[in-house]
CSV table of C-alpha atoms in Angstrom, one decimal:
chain,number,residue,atom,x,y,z
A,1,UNK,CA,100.8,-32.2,70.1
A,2,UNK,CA,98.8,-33.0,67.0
A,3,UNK,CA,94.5,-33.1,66.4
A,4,UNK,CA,94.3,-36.3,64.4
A,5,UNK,CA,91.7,-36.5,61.4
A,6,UNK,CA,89.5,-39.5,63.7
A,7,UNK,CA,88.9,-36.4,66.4
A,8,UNK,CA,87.9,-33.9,63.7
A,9,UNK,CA,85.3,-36.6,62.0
A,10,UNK,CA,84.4,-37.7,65.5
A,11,UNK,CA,82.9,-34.1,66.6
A,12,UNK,CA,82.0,-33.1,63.2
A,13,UNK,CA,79.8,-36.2,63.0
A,14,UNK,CA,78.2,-35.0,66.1
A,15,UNK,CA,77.0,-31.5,64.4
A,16,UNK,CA,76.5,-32.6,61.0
A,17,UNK,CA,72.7,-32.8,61.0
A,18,UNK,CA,72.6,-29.5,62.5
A,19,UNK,CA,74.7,-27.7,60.2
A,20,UNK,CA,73.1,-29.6,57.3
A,21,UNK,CA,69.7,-28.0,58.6
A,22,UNK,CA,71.5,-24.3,58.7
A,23,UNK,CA,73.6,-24.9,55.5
A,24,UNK,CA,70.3,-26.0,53.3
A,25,UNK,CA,68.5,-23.4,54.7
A,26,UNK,CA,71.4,-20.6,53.7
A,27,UNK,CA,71.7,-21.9,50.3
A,28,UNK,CA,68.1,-21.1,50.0
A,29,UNK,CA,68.7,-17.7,50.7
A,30,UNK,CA,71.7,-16.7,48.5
A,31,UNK,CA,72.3,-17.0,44.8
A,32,UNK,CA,75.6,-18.3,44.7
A,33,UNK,CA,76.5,-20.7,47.2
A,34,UNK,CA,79.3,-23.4,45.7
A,35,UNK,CA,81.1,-20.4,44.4
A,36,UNK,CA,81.3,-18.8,47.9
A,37,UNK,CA,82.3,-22.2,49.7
A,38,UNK,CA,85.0,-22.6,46.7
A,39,UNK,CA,86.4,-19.5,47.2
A,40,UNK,CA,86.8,-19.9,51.0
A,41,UNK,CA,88.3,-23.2,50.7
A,42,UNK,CA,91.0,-21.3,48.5
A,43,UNK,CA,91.9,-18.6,50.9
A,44,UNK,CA,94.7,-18.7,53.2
A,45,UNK,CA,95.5,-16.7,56.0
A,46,UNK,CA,99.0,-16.2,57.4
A,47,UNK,CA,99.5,-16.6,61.3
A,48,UNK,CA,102.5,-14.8,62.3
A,49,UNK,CA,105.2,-16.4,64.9
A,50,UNK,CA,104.4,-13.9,67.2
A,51,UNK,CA,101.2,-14.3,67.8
A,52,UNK,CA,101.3,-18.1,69.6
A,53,UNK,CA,102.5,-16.4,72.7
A,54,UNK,CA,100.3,-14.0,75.0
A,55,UNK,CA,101.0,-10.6,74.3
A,56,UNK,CA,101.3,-7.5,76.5
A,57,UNK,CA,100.8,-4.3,77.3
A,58,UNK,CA,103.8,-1.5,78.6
A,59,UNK,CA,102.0,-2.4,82.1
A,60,UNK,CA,102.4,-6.0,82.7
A,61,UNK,CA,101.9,-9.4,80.7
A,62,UNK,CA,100.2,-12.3,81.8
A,63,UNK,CA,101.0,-15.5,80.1
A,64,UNK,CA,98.3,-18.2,79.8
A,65,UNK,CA,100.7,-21.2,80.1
A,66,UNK,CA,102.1,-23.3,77.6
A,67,UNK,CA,103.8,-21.1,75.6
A,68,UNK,CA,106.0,-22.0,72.9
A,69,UNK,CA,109.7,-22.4,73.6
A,70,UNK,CA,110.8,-22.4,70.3
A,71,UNK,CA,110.1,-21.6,66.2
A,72,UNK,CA,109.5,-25.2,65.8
A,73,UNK,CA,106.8,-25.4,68.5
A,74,UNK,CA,105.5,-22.3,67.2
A,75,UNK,CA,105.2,-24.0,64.1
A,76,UNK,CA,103.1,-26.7,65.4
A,77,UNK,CA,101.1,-24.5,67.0
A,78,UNK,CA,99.9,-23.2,63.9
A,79,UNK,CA,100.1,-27.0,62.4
A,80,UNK,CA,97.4,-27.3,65.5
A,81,UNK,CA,95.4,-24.0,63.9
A,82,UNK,CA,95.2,-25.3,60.5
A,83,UNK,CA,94.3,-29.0,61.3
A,84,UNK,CA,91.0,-27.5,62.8
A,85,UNK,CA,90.3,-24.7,60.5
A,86,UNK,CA,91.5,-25.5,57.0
A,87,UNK,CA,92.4,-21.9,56.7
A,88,UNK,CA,96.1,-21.4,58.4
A,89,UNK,CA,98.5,-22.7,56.0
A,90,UNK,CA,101.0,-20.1,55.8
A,91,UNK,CA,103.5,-18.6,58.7
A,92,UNK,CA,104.8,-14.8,58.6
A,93,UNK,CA,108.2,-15.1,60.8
A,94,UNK,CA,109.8,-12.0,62.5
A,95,UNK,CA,113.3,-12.0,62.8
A,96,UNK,CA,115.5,-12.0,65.1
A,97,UNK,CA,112.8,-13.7,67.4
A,98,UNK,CA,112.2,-16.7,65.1
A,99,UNK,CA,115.7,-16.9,63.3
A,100,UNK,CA,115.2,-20.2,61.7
A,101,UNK,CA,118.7,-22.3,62.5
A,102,UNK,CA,118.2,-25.2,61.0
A,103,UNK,CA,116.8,-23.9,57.5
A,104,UNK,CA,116.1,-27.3,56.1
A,105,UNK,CA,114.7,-29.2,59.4
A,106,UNK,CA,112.0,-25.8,59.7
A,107,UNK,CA,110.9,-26.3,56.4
A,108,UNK,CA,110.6,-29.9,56.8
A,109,UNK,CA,108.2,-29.6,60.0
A,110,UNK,CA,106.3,-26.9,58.2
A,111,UNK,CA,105.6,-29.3,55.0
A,112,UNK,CA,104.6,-31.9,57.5
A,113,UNK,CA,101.6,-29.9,58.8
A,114,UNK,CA,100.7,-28.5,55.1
A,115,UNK,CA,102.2,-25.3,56.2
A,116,UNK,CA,104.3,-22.8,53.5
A,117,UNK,CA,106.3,-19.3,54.8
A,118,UNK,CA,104.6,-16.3,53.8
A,119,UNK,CA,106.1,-12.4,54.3
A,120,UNK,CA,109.6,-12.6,56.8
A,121,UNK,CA,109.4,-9.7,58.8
A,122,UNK,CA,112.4,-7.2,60.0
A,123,UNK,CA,112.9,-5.4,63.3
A,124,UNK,CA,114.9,-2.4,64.1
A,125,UNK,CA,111.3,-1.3,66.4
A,126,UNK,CA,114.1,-2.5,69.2
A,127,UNK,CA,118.0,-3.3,70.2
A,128,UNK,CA,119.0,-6.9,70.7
A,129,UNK,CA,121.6,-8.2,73.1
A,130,UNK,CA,124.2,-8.6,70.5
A,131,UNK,CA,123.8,-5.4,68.9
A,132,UNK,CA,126.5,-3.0,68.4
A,133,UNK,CA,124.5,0.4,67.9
A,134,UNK,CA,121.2,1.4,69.2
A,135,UNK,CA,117.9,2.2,67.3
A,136,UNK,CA,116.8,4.3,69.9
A,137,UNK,CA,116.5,7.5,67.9
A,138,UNK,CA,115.8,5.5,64.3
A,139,UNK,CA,117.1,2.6,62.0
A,140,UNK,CA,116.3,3.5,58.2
A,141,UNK,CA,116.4,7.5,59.0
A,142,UNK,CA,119.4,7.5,61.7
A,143,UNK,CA,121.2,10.9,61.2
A,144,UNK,CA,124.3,8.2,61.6
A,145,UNK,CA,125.0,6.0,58.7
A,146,UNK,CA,126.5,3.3,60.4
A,147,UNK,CA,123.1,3.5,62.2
A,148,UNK,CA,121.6,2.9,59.0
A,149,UNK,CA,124.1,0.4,57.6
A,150,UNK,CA,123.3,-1.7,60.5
A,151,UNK,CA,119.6,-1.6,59.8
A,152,UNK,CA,120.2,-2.4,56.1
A,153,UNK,CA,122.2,-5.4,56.9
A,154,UNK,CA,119.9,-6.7,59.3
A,155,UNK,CA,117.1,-6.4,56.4
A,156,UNK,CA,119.1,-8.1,54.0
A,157,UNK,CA,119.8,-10.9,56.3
A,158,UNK,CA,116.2,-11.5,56.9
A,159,UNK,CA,115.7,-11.6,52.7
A,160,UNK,CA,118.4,-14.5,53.2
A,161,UNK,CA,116.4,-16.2,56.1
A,162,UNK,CA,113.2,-16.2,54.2
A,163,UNK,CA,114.9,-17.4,50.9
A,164,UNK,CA,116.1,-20.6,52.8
A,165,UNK,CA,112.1,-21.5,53.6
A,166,UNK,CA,110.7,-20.6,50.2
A,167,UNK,CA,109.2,-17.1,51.5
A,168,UNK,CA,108.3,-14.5,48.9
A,169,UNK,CA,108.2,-11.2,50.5
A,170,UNK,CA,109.6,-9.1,52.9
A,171,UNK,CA,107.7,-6.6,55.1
A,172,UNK,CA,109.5,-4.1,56.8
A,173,UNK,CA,108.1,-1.9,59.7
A,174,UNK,CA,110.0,1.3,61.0
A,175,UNK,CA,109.5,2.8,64.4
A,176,UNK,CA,111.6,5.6,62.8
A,177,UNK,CA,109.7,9.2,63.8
A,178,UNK,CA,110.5,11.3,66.1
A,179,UNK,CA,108.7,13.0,69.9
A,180,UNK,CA,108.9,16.3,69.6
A,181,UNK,CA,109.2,19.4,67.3
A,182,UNK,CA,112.2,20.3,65.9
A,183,UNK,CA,114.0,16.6,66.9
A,184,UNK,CA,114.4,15.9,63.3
A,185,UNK,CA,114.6,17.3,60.0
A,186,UNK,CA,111.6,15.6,58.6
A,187,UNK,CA,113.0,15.7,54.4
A,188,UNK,CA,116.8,14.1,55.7
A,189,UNK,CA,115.0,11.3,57.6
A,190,UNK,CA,112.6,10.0,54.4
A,191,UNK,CA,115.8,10.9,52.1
A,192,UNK,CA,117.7,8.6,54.6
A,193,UNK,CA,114.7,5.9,54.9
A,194,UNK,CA,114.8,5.7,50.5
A,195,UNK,CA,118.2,5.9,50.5
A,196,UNK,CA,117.9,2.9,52.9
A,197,UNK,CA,115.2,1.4,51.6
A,198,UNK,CA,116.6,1.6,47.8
A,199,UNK,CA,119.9,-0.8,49.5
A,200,UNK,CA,117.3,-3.6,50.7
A,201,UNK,CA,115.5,-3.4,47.5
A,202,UNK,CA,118.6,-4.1,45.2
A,203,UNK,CA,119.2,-7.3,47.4
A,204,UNK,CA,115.5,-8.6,46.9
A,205,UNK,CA,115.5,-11.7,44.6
A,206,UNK,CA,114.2,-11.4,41.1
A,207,UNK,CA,110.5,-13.1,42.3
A,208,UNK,CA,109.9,-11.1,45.5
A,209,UNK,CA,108.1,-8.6,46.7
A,210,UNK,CA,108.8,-6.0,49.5
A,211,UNK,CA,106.1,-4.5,51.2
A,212,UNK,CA,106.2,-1.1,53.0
A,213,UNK,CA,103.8,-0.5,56.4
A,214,UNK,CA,103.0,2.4,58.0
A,215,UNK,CA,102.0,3.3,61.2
A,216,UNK,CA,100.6,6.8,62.3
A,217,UNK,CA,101.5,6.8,65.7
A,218,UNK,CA,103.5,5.2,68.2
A,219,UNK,CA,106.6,4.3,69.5
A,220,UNK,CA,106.9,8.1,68.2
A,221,UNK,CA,104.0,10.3,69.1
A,222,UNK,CA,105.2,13.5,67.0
A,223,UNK,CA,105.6,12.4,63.5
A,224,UNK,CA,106.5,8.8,62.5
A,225,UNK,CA,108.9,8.8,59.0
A,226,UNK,CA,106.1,6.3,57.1
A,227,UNK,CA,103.0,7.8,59.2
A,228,UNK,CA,100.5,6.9,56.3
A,229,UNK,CA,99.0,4.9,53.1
A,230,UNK,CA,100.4,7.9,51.4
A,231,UNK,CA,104.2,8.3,52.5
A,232,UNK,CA,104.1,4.6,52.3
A,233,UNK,CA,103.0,4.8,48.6
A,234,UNK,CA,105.7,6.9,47.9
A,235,UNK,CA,108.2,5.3,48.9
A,236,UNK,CA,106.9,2.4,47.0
A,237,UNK,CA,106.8,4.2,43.9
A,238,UNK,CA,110.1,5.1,44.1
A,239,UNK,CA,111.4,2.3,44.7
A,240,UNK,CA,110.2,0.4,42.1
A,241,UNK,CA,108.0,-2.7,40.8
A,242,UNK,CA,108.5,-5.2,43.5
A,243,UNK,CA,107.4,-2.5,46.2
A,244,UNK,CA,104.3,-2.3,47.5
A,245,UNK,CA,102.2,-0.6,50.6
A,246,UNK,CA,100.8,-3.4,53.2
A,247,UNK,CA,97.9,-2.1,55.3
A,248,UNK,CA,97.5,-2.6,59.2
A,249,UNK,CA,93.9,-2.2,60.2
A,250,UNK,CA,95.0,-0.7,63.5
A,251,UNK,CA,97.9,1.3,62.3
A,252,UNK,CA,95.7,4.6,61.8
A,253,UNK,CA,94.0,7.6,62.8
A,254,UNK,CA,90.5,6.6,64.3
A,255,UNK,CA,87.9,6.6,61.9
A,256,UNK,CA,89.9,6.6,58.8
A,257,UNK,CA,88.0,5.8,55.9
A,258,UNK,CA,90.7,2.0,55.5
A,259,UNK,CA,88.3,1.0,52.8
A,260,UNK,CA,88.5,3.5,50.3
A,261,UNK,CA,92.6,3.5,51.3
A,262,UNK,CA,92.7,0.2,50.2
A,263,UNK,CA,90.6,0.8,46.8
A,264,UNK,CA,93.3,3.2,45.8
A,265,UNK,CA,96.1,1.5,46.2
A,266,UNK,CA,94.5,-1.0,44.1
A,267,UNK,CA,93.7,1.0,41.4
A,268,UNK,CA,98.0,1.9,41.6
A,269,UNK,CA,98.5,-2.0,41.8
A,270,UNK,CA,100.5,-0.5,45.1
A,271,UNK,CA,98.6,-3.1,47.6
A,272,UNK,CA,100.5,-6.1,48.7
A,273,UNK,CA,98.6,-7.2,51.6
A,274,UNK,CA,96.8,-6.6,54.8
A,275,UNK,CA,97.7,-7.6,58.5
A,276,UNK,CA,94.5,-8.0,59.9
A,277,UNK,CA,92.9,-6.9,63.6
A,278,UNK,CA,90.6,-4.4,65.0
A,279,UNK,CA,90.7,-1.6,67.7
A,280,UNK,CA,88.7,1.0,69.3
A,281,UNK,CA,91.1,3.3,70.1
A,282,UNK,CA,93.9,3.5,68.3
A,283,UNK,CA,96.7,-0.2,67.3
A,284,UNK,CA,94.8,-2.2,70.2
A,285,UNK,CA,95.4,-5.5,68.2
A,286,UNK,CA,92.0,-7.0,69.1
A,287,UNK,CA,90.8,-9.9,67.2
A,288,UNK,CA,89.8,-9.3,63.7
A,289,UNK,CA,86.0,-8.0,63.5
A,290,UNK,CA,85.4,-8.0,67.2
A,291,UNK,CA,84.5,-4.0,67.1
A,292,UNK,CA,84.1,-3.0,64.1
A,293,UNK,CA,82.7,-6.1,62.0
A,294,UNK,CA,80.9,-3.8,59.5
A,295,UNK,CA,83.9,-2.0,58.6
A,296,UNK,CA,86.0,-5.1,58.1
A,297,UNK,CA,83.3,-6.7,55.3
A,298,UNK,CA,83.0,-2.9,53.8
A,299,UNK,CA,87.0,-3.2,53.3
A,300,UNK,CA,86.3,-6.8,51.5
A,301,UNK,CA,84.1,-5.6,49.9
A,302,UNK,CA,86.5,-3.2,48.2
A,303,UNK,CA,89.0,-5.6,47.8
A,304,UNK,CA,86.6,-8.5,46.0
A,305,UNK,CA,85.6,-5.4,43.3
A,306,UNK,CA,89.0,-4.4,43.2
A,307,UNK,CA,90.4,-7.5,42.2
A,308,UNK,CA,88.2,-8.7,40.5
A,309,UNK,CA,88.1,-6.0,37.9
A,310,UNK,CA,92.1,-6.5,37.7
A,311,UNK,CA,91.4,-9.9,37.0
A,312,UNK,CA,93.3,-10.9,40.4
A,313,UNK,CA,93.5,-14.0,42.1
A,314,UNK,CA,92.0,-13.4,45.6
A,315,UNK,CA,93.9,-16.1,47.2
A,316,UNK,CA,97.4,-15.5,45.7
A,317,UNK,CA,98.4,-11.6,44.7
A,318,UNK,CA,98.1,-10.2,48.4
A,319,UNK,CA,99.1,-11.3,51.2
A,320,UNK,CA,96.6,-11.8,54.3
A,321,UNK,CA,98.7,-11.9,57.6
A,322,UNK,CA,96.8,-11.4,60.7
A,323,UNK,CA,98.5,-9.1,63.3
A,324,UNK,CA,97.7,-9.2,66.9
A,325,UNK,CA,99.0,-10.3,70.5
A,326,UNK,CA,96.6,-10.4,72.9
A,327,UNK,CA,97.0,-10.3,77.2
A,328,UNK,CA,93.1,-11.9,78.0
A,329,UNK,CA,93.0,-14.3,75.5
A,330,UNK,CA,94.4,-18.2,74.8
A,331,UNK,CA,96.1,-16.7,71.5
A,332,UNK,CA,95.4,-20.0,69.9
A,333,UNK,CA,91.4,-19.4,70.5
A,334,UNK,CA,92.2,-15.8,69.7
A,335,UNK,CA,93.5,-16.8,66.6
A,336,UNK,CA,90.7,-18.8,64.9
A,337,UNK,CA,87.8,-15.8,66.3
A,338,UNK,CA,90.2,-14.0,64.0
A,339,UNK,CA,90.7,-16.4,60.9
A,340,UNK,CA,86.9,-17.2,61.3
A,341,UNK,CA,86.2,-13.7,61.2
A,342,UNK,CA,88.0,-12.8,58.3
A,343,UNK,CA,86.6,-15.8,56.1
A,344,UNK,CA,82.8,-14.2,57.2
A,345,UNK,CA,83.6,-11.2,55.9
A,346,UNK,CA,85.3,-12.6,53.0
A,347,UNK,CA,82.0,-14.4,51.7
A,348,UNK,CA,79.4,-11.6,53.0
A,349,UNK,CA,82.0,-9.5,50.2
A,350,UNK,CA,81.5,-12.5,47.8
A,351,UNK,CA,77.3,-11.9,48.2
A,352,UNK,CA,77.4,-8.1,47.1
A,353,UNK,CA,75.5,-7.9,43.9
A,354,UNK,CA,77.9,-5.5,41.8
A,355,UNK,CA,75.7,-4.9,38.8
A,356,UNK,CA,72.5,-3.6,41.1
A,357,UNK,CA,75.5,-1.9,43.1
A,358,UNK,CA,76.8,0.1,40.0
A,359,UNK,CA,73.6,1.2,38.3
A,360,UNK,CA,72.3,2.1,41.7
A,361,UNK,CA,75.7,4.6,41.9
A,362,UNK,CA,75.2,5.9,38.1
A,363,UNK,CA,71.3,6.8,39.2
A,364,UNK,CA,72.2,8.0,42.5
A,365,UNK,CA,70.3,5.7,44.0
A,366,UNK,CA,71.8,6.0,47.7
A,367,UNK,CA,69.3,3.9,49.2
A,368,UNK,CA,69.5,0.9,47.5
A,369,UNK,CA,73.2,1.4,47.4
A,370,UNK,CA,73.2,0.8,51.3
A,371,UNK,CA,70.8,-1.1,51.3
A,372,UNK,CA,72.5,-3.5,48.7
A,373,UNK,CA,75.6,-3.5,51.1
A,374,UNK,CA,73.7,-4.0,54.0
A,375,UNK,CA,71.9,-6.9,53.2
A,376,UNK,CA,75.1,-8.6,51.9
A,377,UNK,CA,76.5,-7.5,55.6
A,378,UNK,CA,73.2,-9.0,57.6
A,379,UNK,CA,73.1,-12.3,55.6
A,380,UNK,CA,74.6,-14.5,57.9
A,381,UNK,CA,76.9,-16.9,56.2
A,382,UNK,CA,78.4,-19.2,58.8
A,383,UNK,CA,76.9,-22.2,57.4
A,384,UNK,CA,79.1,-21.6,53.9
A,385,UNK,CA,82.4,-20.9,56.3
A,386,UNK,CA,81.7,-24.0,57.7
A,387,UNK,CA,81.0,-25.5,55.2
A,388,UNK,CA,84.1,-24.9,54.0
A,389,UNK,CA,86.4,-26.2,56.4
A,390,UNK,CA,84.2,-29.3,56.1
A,391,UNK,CA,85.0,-30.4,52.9
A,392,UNK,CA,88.6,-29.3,53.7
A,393,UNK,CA,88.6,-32.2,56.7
A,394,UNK,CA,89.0,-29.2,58.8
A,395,UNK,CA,86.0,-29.4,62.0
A,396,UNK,CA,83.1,-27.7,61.9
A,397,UNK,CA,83.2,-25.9,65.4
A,398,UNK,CA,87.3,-25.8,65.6
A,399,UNK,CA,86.9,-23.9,69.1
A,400,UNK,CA,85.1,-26.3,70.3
A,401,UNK,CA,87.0,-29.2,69.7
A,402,UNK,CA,90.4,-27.3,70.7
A,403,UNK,CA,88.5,-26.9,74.7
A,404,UNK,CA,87.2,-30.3,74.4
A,405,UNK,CA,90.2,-32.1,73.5
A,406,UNK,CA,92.0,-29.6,76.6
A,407,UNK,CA,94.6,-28.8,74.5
A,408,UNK,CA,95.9,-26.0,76.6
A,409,UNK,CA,96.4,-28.0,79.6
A,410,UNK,CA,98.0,-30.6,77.8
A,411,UNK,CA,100.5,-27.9,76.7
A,412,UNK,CA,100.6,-26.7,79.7
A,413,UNK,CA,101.7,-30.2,80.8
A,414,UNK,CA,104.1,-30.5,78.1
A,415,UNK,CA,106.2,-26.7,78.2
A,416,UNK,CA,105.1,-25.3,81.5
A,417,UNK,CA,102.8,-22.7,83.2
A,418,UNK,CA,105.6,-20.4,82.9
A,419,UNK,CA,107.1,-20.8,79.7
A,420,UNK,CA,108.0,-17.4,77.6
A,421,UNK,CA,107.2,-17.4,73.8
A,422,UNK,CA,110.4,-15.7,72.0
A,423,UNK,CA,110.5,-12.5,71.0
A,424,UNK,CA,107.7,-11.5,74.0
């Protein structure tokens, strides 16, 4: 199904003399306003195919209804996303669950929602039904090379996938580790993994990028062959220029210091993107900045200093994907809590005053440092996100109008109640 533009104005003319009331009021209190609502209207964040489905846990799943069947109602699913919030253009596929068939009809739907292909995404985390060797003890690092070969090839075909739709980047993602001491020989697996990795990077076209993530635990609880930023970094420093580390908020130790991770790897110019969520435990892919809010805008705010003093544009030289798959949760709802959350922490980042912030750190001032952050942090600037997706036609409460419209039942109505999204 499709929101049309006459529902959008309909309910945003409803809650336009309110937000008018909160907007003036906000611009009152900050500096810099129309650069802030600018900046938003400029930034993107990927949804990934796998998230329009509900997700699971290694106890049981419990689909919502309605799932999609397909790639291409996953794609208007996210068409749905970005007609309300402005903010979704791009799609991050995995493959083999979203294998793209018809190359040119996919992109053809995509253009026709205002929707582009960001990162493609490999997995050798599991076997398929077709697949002739098993990955259950590693892909990239298999003692076997015909293991590896496998694992390579299926990489390389997902570069080829991704060229078809105009993607950019490739993201690969190893299981690879091992469960218990003395299972592997921890130098042969990351000499396998580069030797591995150094195949898929010769096949990348001249104008993309590949981006290494890293996990620290899990499938493997005893070591895991790209565990961290840091392994991660080195393999993307040997592998060359088009390598770069991508950052999972939920793929390390608890209470890892993520933002000063992510200011080093932009002082290497290693950082190619993010894939954004939030957990309390350990990779609980809960929507972005529903736990830990504060440490979300103290990552941006990183990234916005980071960038900026590369001269970076901060909608186009990383990628933002979002990550998650949730069991509680209409994953459409899910998603925009997420996008939403993302943008506020974005624009709180964009509110930092770095010239009070710098000459409070050359005096050691370490109270008006927090204080500086803090206030950025506790200025709430919902008014400017809306704002945003306003004069993008997008609608100012997108959630809203998604239950009001009942557009879960009427896919419901349309796919079923017990419809399985691919690839869950």
């Amino acid at each position: 199904m499709k929101i049309e533009k006459e529902d959008i104005q309909e309910q945003n003319a409803s809650l336009l003399e309110k937000h008018k009331a909160k907007l003036d009021y906000t611009c009152t209190e900050i500096e810099n306003p129309e650069s802030i609502i600018e900046k938003l209207m400029a930034f993107q964040i990927a949804i990934p195919s796998w998230a329009l489905g509900t997700g699971g846990t290694r106890f049981g799943r419990f689909s919502g209804g309605g799932e999609p069947r397909s790639l291409e109602e996953k794609i208007e699913d996210i068409g749905l996303i970005h007609a309300l919030n402005q903010s979704s253009g791009a799609i991050s596929l995995h493959i083999p669950w979203d294998i793209p068939e018809d190359a040119k009809g996919i992109q053809a739907l995509a253009n026709s929602l205002h929707l582009s292909f960001d990162a493609v995404n490999s997995n050798t985390f599991q076997d398929q039904a077709d697949q002739t060797l098993s990955y259950k003890f590693g892909s990239l690092q298999h003692v076997d090379p015909a293991v590896r070969q496998q694992a390579i090839d299926h990489n390389i075909d997902v570069i080829r996938h991704g060229e078809a739709l105009g993607s950019k980047s490739l993201t690969v993602w190893l299981s690879d580790g091992s469960c218990f001491p003395g299972q592997l020989n921890f130098r042969k697996a990351f000499e396998n993994t580069l030797q591995s990795l150094e195949e898929i990077y010769k096949a990348l076209p001249d104008d993309w990028k590949i981006y290494v993530e890293y996990k620290a635990f899990e499938p493997n609880f005893y070591s895991m062959t790209v565990g961290d930023w840091g392994q991660s970094l080195l393999f993307a420093n040997k592998l060359g220029p088009k390598a770069y580390t991508l950052v999972d908020l939920g793929h390390h130790l608890p209470n890892a210091n993520i933002e000063q991770i992510v200011s080093l790897l932009l002082m290497e110019e290693k950082l190619g993107g993010f894939h954004f969520n939030d957990s309390k435990y350990g990779d609980d892919d809960l929507t972005a900045g529903s736990i830990k809010p504060y440490q979300l805008f103290l990552i941006f705010n990183e990234l916005v200093a980071g960038m900026d003093e590369k001269g970076m544009s901060h909608h186009k030289d990383l990628s933002w994907m979002i990550d998650a798959s949730h069991n509680v949760k209409d994953p459409l709802e899910d998603l925009m809590q997420s996008v939403e959350a993302i943008q506020l922490a974005y624009a709180q980042a964009l509110l930092v005053d770095r010239e009070a912030l710098e000459e409070a750190r050359e005096d050691n001032d370490v109270v008006t440092a927090q204080n500086i952050l803090q206030h950025a942090f506790r200025t709430d600037l919902r008014a400017l996100v809306a704002e945003a997706r306003l004069r993008a036609d997008g609608a100012l409460n997108p959630i809203g109008l998604y239950r009001k419209m009942d557009v879960r039942d009427k896919l419901i109505r349309q796919r079923g109640e017990k419809t399985v999204s691919t690839g869950l």
